[in-house]
C-alpha cells in the first residue's frame, strides 16, 4: 500500500477510515491528532469542488503521533510490481497482484502528496515493488520535488537510462537496494 492512515476510533486504531492492523502492508501507521480525520475524510476533501486544481488547501492539522511528535516524512509505494523475482517477495506459489482499479493513479498520488504537504510533510520517498517500472513515474518525481525533498528506493536496473532524467526531475537522492554485488550470490 502507498501508506496507511489509521484515523478514527476503534480497537487497534483502525476504526472508520482505517485499515485493520492485520490487513495492511506493514507500512508505518500514522494517526492524526484529530481522530475524525481518516482516509475517507481526506478523499472527500480532495474531491470537493474547491480542491480540483493544483493547490490543495484542506486545513488539516499536522500529522502527529501519540507523543505529539510531528511527522514530516511520507513513504509512497508507486506499484506492487517488480522486474525481479526475489524469493522473499515472490514466493514459488506466486503473488496476487493488486487490481489496477485499486491502485491510485499518478494524478491521485500527486494530489494526495499535496494534501500531506499541506499537513507539514517535507520529505517523500518513492518505493515499490520497483518504482521505475511504473509508467509515468518521472512525472510523480517532478511534481513531488516541488513539494519537498524527494527520494527513490530502487533495485538499480534502470539507472543507466533513468539517472539523468531523475536528476533533471528534481530527485534529491536515491537508495539502491541490492542483495549482493557478486553475480553468483545474487542469482541464487
PDB file of N, CA and C in Angstrom, residues 5 10 28 30 36 39 47 52 63 67 75 92 96 101 116 119 122 145 152-153 168 171 175 177 179-180 183 186:
ATOM      1  N   UNK A   5      -3.430   5.092   6.721  1.00  0.00           N
ATOM      2  CA  UNK A   5      -3.963   6.154   7.562  1.00  0.00           C
ATOM      3  C   UNK A   5      -4.828   5.513   8.622  1.00  0.00           C
ATOM      4  N   UNK A  10     -11.389   2.959  17.462  1.00  0.00           N
ATOM      5  CA  UNK A  10     -11.659   1.534  17.408  1.00  0.00           C
ATOM      6  C   UNK A  10     -10.474   0.736  17.880  1.00  0.00           C
ATOM      7  N   UNK A  28       4.200   2.028   8.104  1.00  0.00           N
ATOM      8  CA  UNK A  28       4.032   2.656   9.406  1.00  0.00           C
ATOM      9  C   UNK A  28       2.649   3.275   9.508  1.00  0.00           C
ATOM     10  N   UNK A  30       0.073   5.897  10.731  1.00  0.00           N
ATOM     11  CA  UNK A  30       0.149   7.296  11.129  1.00  0.00           C
ATOM     12  C   UNK A  30      -1.224   7.720  11.617  1.00  0.00           C
ATOM     13  N   UNK A  36     -11.129  12.381  14.023  1.00  0.00           N
ATOM     14  CA  UNK A  36     -12.163  12.300  12.998  1.00  0.00           C
ATOM     15  C   UNK A  36     -11.592  12.390  11.586  1.00  0.00           C
ATOM     16  N   UNK A  39      -8.884   8.372   6.238  1.00  0.00           N
ATOM     17  CA  UNK A  39      -8.644   8.278   4.808  1.00  0.00           C
ATOM     18  C   UNK A  39      -9.843   8.754   4.007  1.00  0.00           C
ATOM     19  N   UNK A  47     -11.677  15.559  -3.138  1.00  0.00           N
ATOM     20  CA  UNK A  47     -12.594  15.513  -4.264  1.00  0.00           C
ATOM     21  C   UNK A  47     -13.644  16.614  -4.241  1.00  0.00           C
ATOM     22  N   UNK A  52      -9.894  20.884  -6.783  1.00  0.00           N
ATOM     23  CA  UNK A  52      -9.589  20.146  -8.003  1.00  0.00           C
ATOM     24  C   UNK A  52      -8.390  20.727  -8.749  1.00  0.00           C
ATOM     25  N   UNK A  63       0.483  16.067  10.907  1.00  0.00           N
ATOM     26  CA  UNK A  63       0.488  14.671  11.334  1.00  0.00           C
ATOM     27  C   UNK A  63       1.304  14.557  12.608  1.00  0.00           C
ATOM     28  N   UNK A  67       2.672  10.927  20.939  1.00  0.00           N
ATOM     29  CA  UNK A  67       3.566  11.690  21.810  1.00  0.00           C
ATOM     30  C   UNK A  67       3.680  13.149  21.377  1.00  0.00           C
ATOM     31  N   UNK A  75       6.307   7.858   2.931  1.00  0.00           N
ATOM     32  CA  UNK A  75       6.745   6.817   2.009  1.00  0.00           C
ATOM     33  C   UNK A  75       5.560   6.478   1.122  1.00  0.00           C
ATOM     34  N   UNK A  92       7.332 -19.105  -4.443  1.00  0.00           N
ATOM     35  CA  UNK A  92       7.084 -20.075  -5.519  1.00  0.00           C
ATOM     36  C   UNK A  92       5.602 -20.181  -5.866  1.00  0.00           C
ATOM     37  N   UNK A  96      -0.493 -12.480  -5.522  1.00  0.00           N
ATOM     38  CA  UNK A  96      -1.734 -11.928  -6.054  1.00  0.00           C
ATOM     39  C   UNK A  96      -1.531 -10.429  -6.237  1.00  0.00           C
ATOM     40  N   UNK A 101      -7.680  -1.159 -10.870  1.00  0.00           N
ATOM     41  CA  UNK A 101      -8.699  -0.217 -10.391  1.00  0.00           C
ATOM     42  C   UNK A 101      -8.472   0.175  -8.933  1.00  0.00           C
ATOM     43  N   UNK A 116      -0.769  15.935   2.045  1.00  0.00           N
ATOM     44  CA  UNK A 116       0.196  15.695   3.121  1.00  0.00           C
ATOM     45  C   UNK A 116       1.196  16.838   3.238  1.00  0.00           C
ATOM     46  N   UNK A 119      -0.014  19.409   5.323  1.00  0.00           N
ATOM     47  CA  UNK A 119      -0.014  18.985   6.730  1.00  0.00           C
ATOM     48  C   UNK A 119       1.403  18.940   7.300  1.00  0.00           C
ATOM     49  N   UNK A 122       7.507  17.195   4.360  1.00  0.00           N
ATOM     50  CA  UNK A 122       8.522  17.875   3.561  1.00  0.00           C
ATOM     51  C   UNK A 122       9.499  16.915   2.885  1.00  0.00           C
ATOM     52  N   UNK A 145       8.946  16.813  -6.201  1.00  0.00           N
ATOM     53  CA  UNK A 145      10.147  17.618  -5.963  1.00  0.00           C
ATOM     54  C   UNK A 145       9.800  19.093  -5.741  1.00  0.00           C
ATOM     55  N   UNK A 152      14.166   8.119  -3.896  1.00  0.00           N
ATOM     56  CA  UNK A 152      13.682   6.927  -4.565  1.00  0.00           C
ATOM     57  C   UNK A 152      14.465   5.721  -4.062  1.00  0.00           C
ATOM     58  N   UNK A 153      13.768   4.630  -3.786  1.00  0.00           N
ATOM     59  CA  UNK A 153      14.414   3.363  -3.468  1.00  0.00           C
ATOM     60  C   UNK A 153      14.214   2.459  -4.673  1.00  0.00           C
ATOM     61  N   UNK A 168      17.236  15.486 -13.410  1.00  0.00           N
ATOM     62  CA  UNK A 168      16.575  16.634 -14.046  1.00  0.00           C
ATOM     63  C   UNK A 168      15.169  16.860 -13.490  1.00  0.00           C
ATOM     64  N   UNK A 171      15.020  14.866  -8.334  1.00  0.00           N
ATOM     65  CA  UNK A 171      15.254  13.858  -7.303  1.00  0.00           C
ATOM     66  C   UNK A 171      16.424  14.297  -6.418  1.00  0.00           C
ATOM     67  N   UNK A 175      18.290   5.415  -2.953  1.00  0.00           N
ATOM     68  CA  UNK A 175      18.861   4.226  -2.322  1.00  0.00           C
ATOM     69  C   UNK A 175      18.806   3.131  -3.363  1.00  0.00           C
ATOM     70  N   UNK A 177      18.913  -0.737  -3.544  1.00  0.00           N
ATOM     71  CA  UNK A 177      18.758  -1.902  -2.687  1.00  0.00           C
ATOM     72  C   UNK A 177      19.262  -3.138  -3.414  1.00  0.00           C
ATOM     73  N   UNK A 179      20.903  -7.213  -2.978  1.00  0.00           N
ATOM     74  CA  UNK A 179      21.158  -8.357  -2.114  1.00  0.00           C
ATOM     75  C   UNK A 179      22.638  -8.695  -2.099  1.00  0.00           C
ATOM     76  N   UNK A 180      23.317  -8.491  -3.221  1.00  0.00           N
ATOM     77  CA  UNK A 180      24.737  -8.817  -3.324  1.00  0.00           C
ATOM     78  C   UNK A 180      25.324  -8.134  -4.547  1.00  0.00           C
ATOM     79  N   UNK A 183      27.649 -11.648  -8.650  1.00  0.00           N
ATOM     80  CA  UNK A 183      26.635 -12.206  -9.540  1.00  0.00           C
ATOM     81  C   UNK A 183      26.169 -13.606  -9.112  1.00  0.00           C
ATOM     82  N   UNK A 186      23.915 -13.300  -6.140  1.00  0.00           N
ATOM     83  CA  UNK A 186      22.696 -12.594  -6.487  1.00  0.00           C
ATOM     84  C   UNK A 186      21.718 -13.500  -7.231  1.00  0.00           C
TER      85      UNK A 186
END
